mmCIF file of C-alpha atoms and ligand atoms in Angstrom:
data_model
loop_
_atom_site.group_PDB
_atom_site.id
_atom_site.type_symbol
_atom_site.label_atom_id
_atom_site.label_comp_id
_atom_site.label_asym_id
_atom_site.label_seq_id
_atom_site.Cartn_x
_atom_site.Cartn_y
_atom_site.Cartn_z
ATOM 1 C CA MET A 29 132.273 40.500 118.874
ATOM 2 C CA ASN A 30 132.632 39.008 115.392
ATOM 3 C CA VAL A 31 129.868 38.702 112.844
ATOM 4 C CA ASN A 32 129.261 35.013 113.484
ATOM 5 C CA SER A 33 128.675 35.665 117.177
ATOM 6 C CA PHE A 34 126.396 38.535 116.215
ATOM 7 C CA LEU A 35 124.349 36.268 113.983
ATOM 8 C CA ALA A 36 124.238 33.474 116.517
ATOM 9 C CA LEU A 37 123.035 35.915 119.153
ATOM 10 C CA SER A 38 120.483 37.489 116.856
ATOM 11 C CA ARG A 39 118.996 34.048 116.166
ATOM 12 C CA ALA A 40 118.981 33.081 119.806
ATOM 13 C CA PHE A 41 116.193 35.475 120.818
ATOM 14 C CA PRO A 42 112.793 34.688 119.352
ATOM 15 C CA ARG A 43 111.315 38.033 120.436
ATOM 16 C CA GLY A 44 113.318 41.190 120.747
ATOM 17 C CA LYS A 45 115.835 39.466 118.483
ATOM 18 C CA TYR A 46 115.976 42.474 116.205
ATOM 19 C CA THR A 47 116.775 44.859 119.025
ATOM 20 C CA HIS A 48 119.596 42.550 119.937
ATOM 21 C CA ALA A 49 120.860 42.356 116.360
ATOM 22 C CA TRP A 50 120.838 46.145 116.214
ATOM 23 C CA HIS A 51 123.155 46.504 119.196
ATOM 24 C CA GLN A 52 125.503 43.763 118.099
ATOM 25 C CA GLY A 53 125.438 45.048 114.520
ATOM 26 C CA LYS A 54 126.667 48.408 115.750
ATOM 27 C CA GLN A 55 129.820 46.796 117.101
ATOM 28 C CA VAL A 56 130.483 45.036 113.813
ATOM 29 C CA LEU A 57 129.991 48.283 111.998
ATOM 30 C CA ARG A 58 132.320 50.240 114.250
ATOM 31 C CA ALA A 59 135.091 47.925 113.065
ATOM 32 C CA GLN A 60 133.898 48.172 109.498
ATOM 33 C CA GLN A 61 133.941 51.950 109.507
ATOM 34 C CA ARG A 62 137.598 52.013 110.490
ATOM 35 C CA ARG A 63 138.527 50.357 107.204
ATOM 36 C CA THR A 64 138.935 52.449 104.073
ATOM 37 C CA PHE A 65 137.823 51.469 100.610
ATOM 38 C CA ARG A 66 140.531 50.536 98.159
ATOM 39 C CA THR A 67 140.495 52.424 94.873
ATOM 40 C CA HIS A 68 142.593 52.046 91.809
ATOM 41 C CA SER A 69 144.923 54.906 90.935
ATOM 42 C CA ARG A 70 143.876 56.649 87.763
ATOM 43 C CA SER A 71 145.973 56.438 84.655
ATOM 44 C CA LEU A 72 145.802 59.135 82.007
ATOM 45 C CA ALA A 73 146.944 56.728 79.301
ATOM 46 C CA TYR A 74 143.680 54.757 79.026
ATOM 47 C CA ALA A 75 142.822 56.049 75.516
ATOM 48 C CA LYS A 76 146.378 55.475 74.332
ATOM 49 C CA ASP A 77 146.158 51.880 75.572
ATOM 50 C CA LEU A 78 143.004 51.364 73.487
ATOM 51 C CA PHE A 79 144.905 52.338 70.337
ATOM 52 C CA LEU A 80 147.520 49.794 71.322
ATOM 53 C CA GLY A 81 144.851 47.110 71.619
ATOM 54 C CA GLN A 82 144.954 46.985 75.416
ATOM 55 C CA ILE A 83 141.992 47.452 77.740
ATOM 56 C CA ASN A 84 142.797 48.508 81.272
ATOM 57 C CA LYS A 85 139.770 47.022 83.046
ATOM 58 C CA ALA A 86 140.547 48.819 86.285
ATOM 59 C CA GLU A 87 139.974 52.124 84.455
ATOM 60 C CA VAL A 88 136.669 50.979 82.970
ATOM 61 C CA PHE A 89 135.302 50.294 86.443
ATOM 62 C CA PRO A 90 137.026 52.920 88.608
ATOM 63 C CA TYR A 91 134.616 52.503 91.520
ATOM 64 C CA PRO A 92 135.720 51.891 95.091
ATOM 65 C CA GLU A 93 136.302 48.216 95.725
ATOM 66 C CA ILE A 94 135.151 46.511 98.876
ATOM 67 C CA GLY A 95 137.668 44.125 100.370
ATOM 68 C CA LYS A 96 136.762 40.419 100.567
ATOM 69 C CA GLU A 97 136.656 40.441 104.346
ATOM 70 C CA GLU A 98 134.385 43.443 104.422
ATOM 71 C CA LEU A 99 132.147 41.985 101.731
ATOM 72 C CA GLU A 100 131.677 38.870 103.851
ATOM 73 C CA GLU A 101 130.832 41.025 106.856
ATOM 74 C CA ILE A 102 128.315 43.066 104.865
ATOM 75 C CA GLN A 103 126.644 39.920 103.578
ATOM 76 C CA GLN A 104 126.367 38.532 107.082
ATOM 77 C CA PHE A 105 125.126 41.799 108.519
ATOM 78 C CA VAL A 106 122.231 41.934 106.096
ATOM 79 C CA ALA A 107 121.109 38.420 107.066
ATOM 80 C CA PRO A 108 118.757 39.540 109.910
ATOM 81 C CA VAL A 109 117.195 42.118 107.581
ATOM 82 C CA GLU A 110 116.695 39.505 104.856
ATOM 83 C CA LYS A 111 115.215 37.111 107.432
ATOM 84 C CA PHE A 112 112.774 39.781 108.594
ATOM 85 C CA PHE A 113 111.662 40.700 105.079
ATOM 86 C CA SER A 114 111.225 37.082 103.964
ATOM 87 C CA GLU A 115 109.448 35.906 107.139
ATOM 88 C CA GLU A 116 107.556 38.874 108.514
ATOM 89 C CA VAL A 117 106.730 41.279 105.690
ATOM 90 C CA ASP A 118 103.476 40.493 103.872
ATOM 91 C CA SER A 119 103.642 42.791 100.855
ATOM 92 C CA ALA A 120 100.392 41.538 99.323
ATOM 93 C CA LYS A 121 98.544 42.384 102.568
ATOM 94 C CA ILE A 122 100.258 45.784 102.828
ATOM 95 C CA ASP A 123 99.214 46.595 99.273
ATOM 96 C CA LYS A 124 95.671 45.295 99.688
ATOM 97 C CA GLU A 125 95.026 47.068 102.973
ATOM 98 C CA ALA A 126 97.044 50.165 101.971
ATOM 99 C CA THR A 127 98.794 50.287 105.327
ATOM 100 C CA ILE A 128 101.937 48.905 106.951
ATOM 101 C CA PRO A 129 100.920 46.954 110.102
ATOM 102 C CA ALA A 130 102.197 48.337 113.421
ATOM 103 C CA GLU A 131 104.084 45.098 114.161
ATOM 104 C CA THR A 132 105.956 45.369 110.847
ATOM 105 C CA LEU A 133 106.919 48.971 111.640
ATOM 106 C CA ASN A 134 108.064 47.872 115.102
ATOM 107 C CA GLY A 135 110.227 45.150 113.554
ATOM 108 C CA LEU A 136 111.847 47.714 111.251
ATOM 109 C CA LYS A 137 112.518 49.939 114.263
ATOM 110 C CA GLU A 138 114.069 47.079 116.219
ATOM 111 C CA LEU A 139 116.400 46.359 113.307
ATOM 112 C CA GLY A 140 117.578 49.974 113.462
ATOM 113 C CA LEU A 141 116.295 50.681 109.958
ATOM 114 C CA PHE A 142 114.943 54.120 110.857
ATOM 115 C CA GLY A 143 118.462 55.333 111.669
ATOM 116 C CA ILE A 144 120.617 53.638 109.064
ATOM 117 C CA MET A 145 122.880 56.603 108.358
ATOM 118 C CA ILE A 146 122.424 58.569 111.575
ATOM 119 C CA PRO A 147 125.783 58.553 113.410
ATOM 120 C CA GLU A 148 126.049 56.239 116.402
ATOM 121 C CA GLU A 149 126.545 59.188 118.761
ATOM 122 C CA TYR A 150 122.912 60.158 118.021
ATOM 123 C CA GLY A 151 121.643 56.591 118.358
ATOM 124 C CA GLY A 152 121.748 55.486 114.715
ATOM 125 C CA LEU A 153 123.574 52.638 112.994
ATOM 126 C CA GLY A 154 125.998 55.113 111.376
ATOM 127 C CA LEU A 155 126.354 53.032 108.207
ATOM 128 C CA SER A 156 128.313 54.067 105.140
ATOM 129 C CA HIS A 157 126.597 54.879 101.846
ATOM 130 C CA THR A 158 127.720 51.468 100.550
ATOM 131 C CA MET A 159 126.046 49.629 103.419
ATOM 132 C CA TYR A 160 122.926 51.762 103.073
ATOM 133 C CA ALA A 161 122.724 50.870 99.390
ATOM 134 C CA ARG A 162 123.207 47.168 100.194
ATOM 135 C CA LEU A 163 120.483 47.182 102.850
ATOM 136 C CA ASN A 164 118.199 48.985 100.453
ATOM 137 C CA GLU A 165 118.428 46.107 98.011
ATOM 138 C CA ILE A 166 116.495 44.141 100.619
ATOM 139 C CA ILE A 167 114.269 46.947 101.883
ATOM 140 C CA ALA A 168 113.133 47.623 98.311
ATOM 141 C CA LEU A 169 111.484 44.172 98.262
ATOM 142 C CA ASP A 170 108.503 46.066 99.627
ATOM 143 C CA GLY A 171 107.894 49.375 97.835
ATOM 144 C CA SER A 172 105.691 50.825 100.575
ATOM 145 C CA ILE A 173 108.285 50.177 103.275
ATOM 146 C CA ALA A 174 111.043 51.511 101.000
ATOM 147 C CA VAL A 175 109.165 54.785 100.458
ATOM 148 C CA THR A 176 108.285 55.120 104.154
ATOM 149 C CA LEU A 177 111.907 54.647 105.227
ATOM 150 C CA ALA A 178 113.280 56.851 102.423
ATOM 151 C CA ALA A 179 110.859 59.684 103.191
ATOM 152 C CA HIS A 180 111.951 59.427 106.828
ATOM 153 C CA GLN A 181 115.730 59.362 106.464
ATOM 154 C CA ALA A 182 116.799 60.044 102.873
ATOM 155 C CA ILE A 183 114.866 63.336 102.867
ATOM 156 C CA GLY A 184 112.737 63.827 106.027
ATOM 157 C CA LEU A 185 115.511 64.073 108.623
ATOM 158 C CA LYS A 186 118.426 64.561 106.234
ATOM 159 C CA GLY A 187 118.302 68.364 106.446
ATOM 160 C CA ILE A 188 118.990 68.139 110.200
ATOM 161 C CA LEU A 189 121.821 65.692 109.553
ATOM 162 C CA ILE A 190 123.627 67.703 106.883
ATOM 163 C CA ALA A 191 122.818 71.300 107.814
ATOM 164 C CA GLY A 192 121.452 71.237 111.371
ATOM 165 C CA ASN A 193 123.442 72.618 114.292
ATOM 166 C CA GLU A 194 124.631 70.491 117.205
ATOM 167 C CA ALA A 195 121.690 71.454 119.447
ATOM 168 C CA GLN A 196 119.194 70.464 116.733
ATOM 169 C CA LYS A 197 120.953 67.139 116.117
ATOM 170 C CA LYS A 198 121.044 66.303 119.833
ATOM 171 C CA LYS A 199 117.412 67.236 120.278
ATOM 172 C CA TYR A 200 115.882 65.507 117.269
ATOM 173 C CA LEU A 201 118.108 62.721 115.923
ATOM 174 C CA PRO A 202 117.988 60.130 118.755
ATOM 175 C CA LYS A 203 114.199 59.714 118.624
ATOM 176 C CA LEU A 204 114.271 59.761 114.822
ATOM 177 C CA ALA A 205 117.002 57.094 114.812
ATOM 178 C CA SER A 206 114.983 54.743 116.986
ATOM 179 C CA GLY A 207 111.805 55.338 115.007
ATOM 180 C CA GLU A 208 110.013 56.719 118.070
ATOM 181 C CA HIS A 209 109.562 59.826 115.909
ATOM 182 C CA ILE A 210 108.912 59.635 112.175
ATOM 183 C CA ALA A 211 110.054 62.355 109.781
ATOM 184 C CA ALA A 212 108.577 63.840 106.616
ATOM 185 C CA PHE A 213 109.830 66.245 103.975
ATOM 186 C CA CYS A 214 107.438 69.049 103.029
ATOM 187 C CA LEU A 215 108.301 70.901 99.839
ATOM 188 C CA THR A 216 105.728 70.199 97.102
ATOM 189 C CA GLU A 217 102.635 72.424 96.909
ATOM 190 C CA PRO A 218 99.529 72.519 94.724
ATOM 191 C CA GLY A 219 101.205 75.086 92.437
ATOM 192 C CA SER A 220 104.817 74.029 92.911
ATOM 193 C CA GLY A 221 106.394 70.688 92.000
ATOM 194 C CA SER A 222 109.596 70.611 89.960
ATOM 195 C CA ASP A 223 109.837 74.401 90.262
ATOM 196 C CA ALA A 224 110.553 74.416 93.995
ATOM 197 C CA ALA A 225 111.359 78.157 93.975
ATOM 198 C CA SER A 226 107.684 78.962 93.389
ATOM 199 C CA ILE A 227 106.386 77.676 96.740
ATOM 200 C CA GLN A 228 103.843 79.938 98.433
ATOM 201 C CA THR A 229 103.925 78.654 102.026
ATOM 202 C CA ARG A 230 105.060 81.624 104.093
ATOM 203 C CA ALA A 231 106.897 81.980 107.392
ATOM 204 C CA THR A 232 106.442 85.347 109.103
ATOM 205 C CA LEU A 233 108.520 86.426 112.072
ATOM 206 C CA SER A 234 106.387 87.051 115.191
ATOM 207 C CA GLU A 235 106.406 90.536 116.757
ATOM 208 C CA ASP A 236 108.588 89.394 119.650
ATOM 209 C CA GLY A 237 111.039 87.815 117.192
ATOM 210 C CA LYS A 238 110.890 84.437 118.930
ATOM 211 C CA HIS A 239 108.862 82.451 116.423
ATOM 212 C CA TYR A 240 108.114 82.114 112.755
ATOM 213 C CA LEU A 241 104.443 81.610 111.980
ATOM 214 C CA ILE A 242 104.097 79.192 109.086
ATOM 215 C CA SER A 243 100.998 79.090 106.906
ATOM 216 C CA GLY A 244 100.424 77.207 103.691
ATOM 217 C CA SER A 245 99.636 73.861 102.188
ATOM 218 C CA LYS A 246 101.858 71.024 101.014
ATOM 219 C CA ILE A 247 100.732 68.084 98.893
ATOM 220 C CA TRP A 248 102.025 64.575 98.166
ATOM 221 C CA ILE A 249 103.829 64.377 101.496
ATOM 222 C CA SER A 250 105.055 60.848 102.256
ATOM 223 C CA ASN A 251 104.576 59.952 105.949
ATOM 224 C CA GLY A 252 102.449 63.132 106.092
ATOM 225 C CA GLY A 253 99.671 61.431 108.038
ATOM 226 C CA PHE A 254 101.743 60.365 111.023
ATOM 227 C CA ALA A 255 105.055 62.279 110.937
ATOM 228 C CA ASP A 256 106.098 63.833 114.243
ATOM 229 C CA ILE A 257 108.936 65.928 112.794
ATOM 230 C CA MET A 258 108.810 67.678 109.420
ATOM 231 C CA THR A 259 111.351 69.565 107.367
ATOM 232 C CA VAL A 260 109.230 72.381 105.953
ATOM 233 C CA PHE A 261 110.257 74.852 103.271
ATOM 234 C CA ALA A 262 108.645 78.308 103.330
ATOM 235 C CA ARG A 263 109.163 81.815 101.952
ATOM 236 C CA THR A 264 110.638 84.327 104.374
ATOM 237 C CA GLU A 265 111.012 88.065 103.813
ATOM 238 C CA LEU A 266 114.591 89.286 104.039
ATOM 239 C CA GLU A 267 116.307 92.607 103.500
ATOM 240 C CA VAL A 268 118.940 92.240 100.781
ATOM 241 C CA ASP A 269 120.957 95.404 99.917
ATOM 242 C CA GLY A 270 118.260 97.593 101.488
ATOM 243 C CA ALA A 271 115.441 95.973 99.479
ATOM 244 C CA LYS A 272 112.878 93.462 100.766
ATOM 245 C CA LYS A 273 113.107 90.107 99.099
ATOM 246 C CA ASP A 274 111.506 86.677 99.565
ATOM 247 C CA LYS A 275 113.895 83.795 100.128
ATOM 248 C CA ILE A 276 113.242 80.153 100.945
ATOM 249 C CA THR A 277 114.035 78.934 104.467
ATOM 250 C CA ALA A 278 114.004 75.373 105.837
ATOM 251 C CA PHE A 279 112.437 74.736 109.265
ATOM 252 C CA ILE A 280 112.224 71.818 111.682
ATOM 253 C CA VAL A 281 108.536 71.643 112.537
ATOM 254 C CA GLU A 282 107.110 69.421 115.267
ATOM 255 C CA LYS A 283 103.567 68.174 114.830
ATOM 256 C CA ALA A 284 103.213 69.040 118.530
ATOM 257 C CA PHE A 285 103.592 72.783 117.777
ATOM 258 C CA GLY A 286 99.900 72.771 116.800
ATOM 259 C CA GLY A 287 98.081 74.186 113.770
ATOM 260 C CA ILE A 288 99.007 71.240 111.510
ATOM 261 C CA SER A 289 96.382 69.086 109.820
ATOM 262 C CA SER A 290 96.758 66.152 107.454
ATOM 263 C CA GLY A 291 94.425 65.090 104.659
ATOM 264 C CA LYS A 292 93.291 61.561 103.932
ATOM 265 C CA PRO A 293 95.859 59.248 102.314
ATOM 266 C CA GLU A 294 96.064 59.350 98.513
ATOM 267 C CA ASP A 295 94.673 56.134 97.045
ATOM 268 C CA LYS A 296 97.630 55.359 94.815
ATOM 269 C CA LEU A 297 98.036 52.747 92.094
ATOM 270 C CA GLY A 298 101.215 51.344 93.709
ATOM 271 C CA ILE A 299 103.191 51.727 96.949
ATOM 272 C CA ARG A 300 99.759 51.823 98.541
ATOM 273 C CA GLY A 301 101.038 51.174 102.056
ATOM 274 C CA SER A 302 103.012 54.432 102.081
ATOM 275 C CA TYR A 303 101.007 57.287 103.582
ATOM 276 C CA THR A 304 101.014 60.158 101.087
ATOM 277 C CA CYS A 305 98.748 63.094 101.827
ATOM 278 C CA GLU A 306 98.216 66.830 101.987
ATOM 279 C CA VAL A 307 99.590 68.620 105.060
ATOM 280 C CA SER A 308 98.311 72.094 105.958
ATOM 281 C CA PHE A 309 99.952 74.636 108.223
ATOM 282 C CA ASP A 310 97.813 77.283 109.880
ATOM 283 C CA ASN A 311 99.923 79.875 111.727
ATOM 284 C CA VAL A 312 102.153 77.136 113.143
ATOM 285 C CA PRO A 313 104.501 78.737 115.702
ATOM 286 C CA VAL A 314 108.042 77.519 115.046
ATOM 287 C CA PRO A 315 110.845 78.724 117.364
ATOM 288 C CA VAL A 316 113.560 80.716 115.533
ATOM 289 C CA GLU A 317 116.128 78.192 116.718
ATOM 290 C CA ASN A 318 114.401 75.618 114.480
ATOM 291 C CA VAL A 319 115.671 77.238 111.290
ATOM 292 C CA ILE A 320 117.928 74.734 109.495
ATOM 293 C CA GLY A 321 121.101 76.492 108.362
ATOM 294 C CA GLU A 322 120.515 80.206 107.897
ATOM 295 C CA VAL A 323 117.351 82.200 107.255
ATOM 296 C CA GLY A 324 116.994 82.428 103.463
ATOM 297 C CA GLY A 325 119.353 79.458 103.037
ATOM 298 C CA GLY A 326 116.613 76.875 102.386
ATOM 299 C CA PHE A 327 117.612 76.392 98.794
ATOM 300 C CA LYS A 328 121.133 75.512 99.814
ATOM 301 C CA VAL A 329 119.740 72.911 102.225
ATOM 302 C CA ASN A 330 117.443 71.544 99.523
ATOM 303 C CA SER A 331 120.187 71.328 96.897
ATOM 304 C CA ALA A 332 122.676 69.733 99.297
ATOM 305 C CA LEU A 333 120.023 67.278 100.374
ATOM 306 C CA PHE A 334 118.949 66.296 96.898
ATOM 307 C CA SER A 335 122.392 66.199 95.326
ATOM 308 C CA GLY A 336 123.337 63.297 97.546
ATOM 309 C CA GLN A 337 120.133 61.821 98.838
ATOM 310 C CA LEU A 338 117.761 61.531 95.937
ATOM 311 C CA PHE A 339 119.993 58.650 94.891
ATOM 312 C CA PHE A 340 118.829 56.750 97.952
ATOM 313 C CA VAL A 341 115.180 57.415 97.244
ATOM 314 C CA PHE A 342 115.668 55.807 93.835
ATOM 315 C CA VAL A 343 117.845 53.019 95.230
ATOM 316 C CA GLN A 344 114.991 52.137 97.550
ATOM 317 C CA LEU A 345 112.490 52.134 94.726
HETATM 318 C C1 FAD B 417 104.286 58.914 95.681
HETATM 319 C C2 FAD B 417 104.794 60.315 95.813
HETATM 320 C C3 FAD B 417 105.410 60.717 96.989
HETATM 321 C C4 FAD B 417 105.872 62.026 97.129
HETATM 322 N N1 FAD B 417 106.438 62.399 98.302
HETATM 323 C C5 FAD B 417 106.807 63.687 98.483
HETATM 324 C C6 FAD B 417 107.324 64.136 99.746
HETATM 325 O O1 FAD B 417 107.488 63.351 100.685
HETATM 326 N N2 FAD B 417 107.624 65.439 99.876
HETATM 327 C C7 FAD B 417 107.464 66.345 98.865
HETATM 328 O O2 FAD B 417 107.762 67.521 99.064
HETATM 329 N N3 FAD B 417 106.977 65.952 97.658
HETATM 330 C C8 FAD B 417 106.653 64.662 97.435
HETATM 331 N N4 FAD B 417 106.148 64.252 96.225
HETATM 332 C C9 FAD B 417 105.989 65.245 95.175
HETATM 333 C C10 FAD B 417 107.077 65.151 94.113
HETATM 334 O O3 FAD B 417 108.271 65.643 94.652
HETATM 335 C C11 FAD B 417 106.582 65.960 92.910
HETATM 336 O O4 FAD B 417 105.612 65.156 92.294
HETATM 337 C C12 FAD B 417 107.710 66.313 91.970
HETATM 338 O O5 FAD B 417 108.474 67.337 92.546
HETATM 339 C C13 FAD B 417 107.185 66.765 90.616
HETATM 340 O O6 FAD B 417 106.267 67.785 90.784
HETATM 341 P P1 FAD B 417 104.825 67.734 90.020
HETATM 342 O O7 FAD B 417 104.174 66.431 90.324
HETATM 343 O O8 FAD B 417 104.098 68.985 90.357
HETATM 344 O O9 FAD B 417 105.197 67.722 88.486
HETATM 345 P P2 FAD B 417 105.534 68.972 87.591
HETATM 346 O O10 FAD B 417 106.548 69.841 88.222
HETATM 347 O O11 FAD B 417 104.251 69.614 87.160
HETATM 348 O O12 FAD B 417 106.195 68.251 86.339
HETATM 349 C C14 FAD B 417 105.389 67.457 85.448
HETATM 350 C C15 FAD B 417 106.292 67.032 84.286
HETATM 351 O O13 FAD B 417 106.802 68.192 83.599
HETATM 352 C C16 FAD B 417 108.232 68.134 83.559
HETATM 353 N N5 FAD B 417 108.764 69.492 83.734
HETATM 354 C C17 FAD B 417 108.554 70.305 84.789
HETATM 355 N N6 FAD B 417 109.188 71.495 84.613
HETATM 356 C C18 FAD B 417 109.808 71.397 83.421
HETATM 357 C C19 FAD B 417 110.626 72.288 82.673
HETATM 358 N N7 FAD B 417 110.925 73.508 83.107
HETATM 359 N N8 FAD B 417 111.088 71.877 81.480
HETATM 360 C C20 FAD B 417 110.789 70.644 80.996
HETATM 361 N N9 FAD B 417 110.013 69.754 81.664
HETATM 362 C C21 FAD B 417 109.540 70.114 82.832
HETATM 363 C C22 FAD B 417 108.631 67.217 84.716
HETATM 364 O O14 FAD B 417 109.886 66.596 84.469
HETATM 365 C C23 FAD B 417 107.498 66.218 84.732
HETATM 366 O O15 FAD B 417 107.704 65.197 83.794
HETATM 367 C C24 FAD B 417 105.724 62.950 96.051
HETATM 368 C C25 FAD B 417 105.127 62.533 94.853
HETATM 369 C C26 FAD B 417 104.674 61.243 94.721
HETATM 370 C C27 FAD B 417 104.025 60.825 93.423
#
């Protein structure tokens, strides 16, 4: 299936057209992912050339280059997303009413935009970083949608994607990719913002060793009012060289575990349609198998996540 057929098909269905575009888009992307980006080889003589009055432009812009054919494909792939944002997203209404309508969210789900970088084997679009960035140029037309999608996939589910085990990926990613489940990222606390190491939320191992009981409060959580799955960071007590020490651990927490309550949405100056609120955890029982990475390894997860993904939060803004 080439891109033109994909576009023709996506236009042919007045309703459910986005679902169709999603499936056809996946086939286009499979072909796209097989191609590699061309890069220029580096030359160590760039400075010398300057003294000789020559500017090697390829060295000034040493970024991967997208081939013409691929560029055309990318531009055509984004067409259904552009169409949706220009025809069906009412940003003034979203901002005024401080909420994203259910039908708009459903449209985003049908386009596959809740699983942009989730691999196809888990039900996502499996796009490259380049494609994600390109799609975000359109998504960012509405700040509230951009924040909602970024909180979901650039940080909310990203811990599972980069540090989760196979069982966790199989269990959680498909529903997150389709948007049936929404994710949130829970790190910030009333006394802990930039200094993430000072969080006070605590996870205590249950007597039978099967669960961690999480208690604490997080603030400024995007998607916090309706998220089904949350990546939650909490202190855990560990024995290091015979001494007890607190270390941060990352957990996958389902709203369905119980003991989770959300505050009312913050009435923000901008991005008013994104749902930012306080989320409290009261002895939430989280199975030990829901630890992301290793116990005490939460900081590694956080650093890995932010080193690559914060870029996408900003791209979307
Ligand atoms: C709209 C919105 C959505 C958000 N969504 C989420 C979310 O989904 N999940 C989540 O966990 N959090 C979220 N946050 C919280 C956000 O991550 C924090 O606001 C951020 O970490 C900064 O923390 P803070 O606000 O406590 O500022 P502070 O840490 O108090 O920092 C205030 C200022 O002091 C500066 N500063 C701090 N420490 C130092 C230092 N040592 N030296 C010099 N300068 C310093 C900072 O750069 C900043 O300018 C959200 C925030 C907003 C506004």
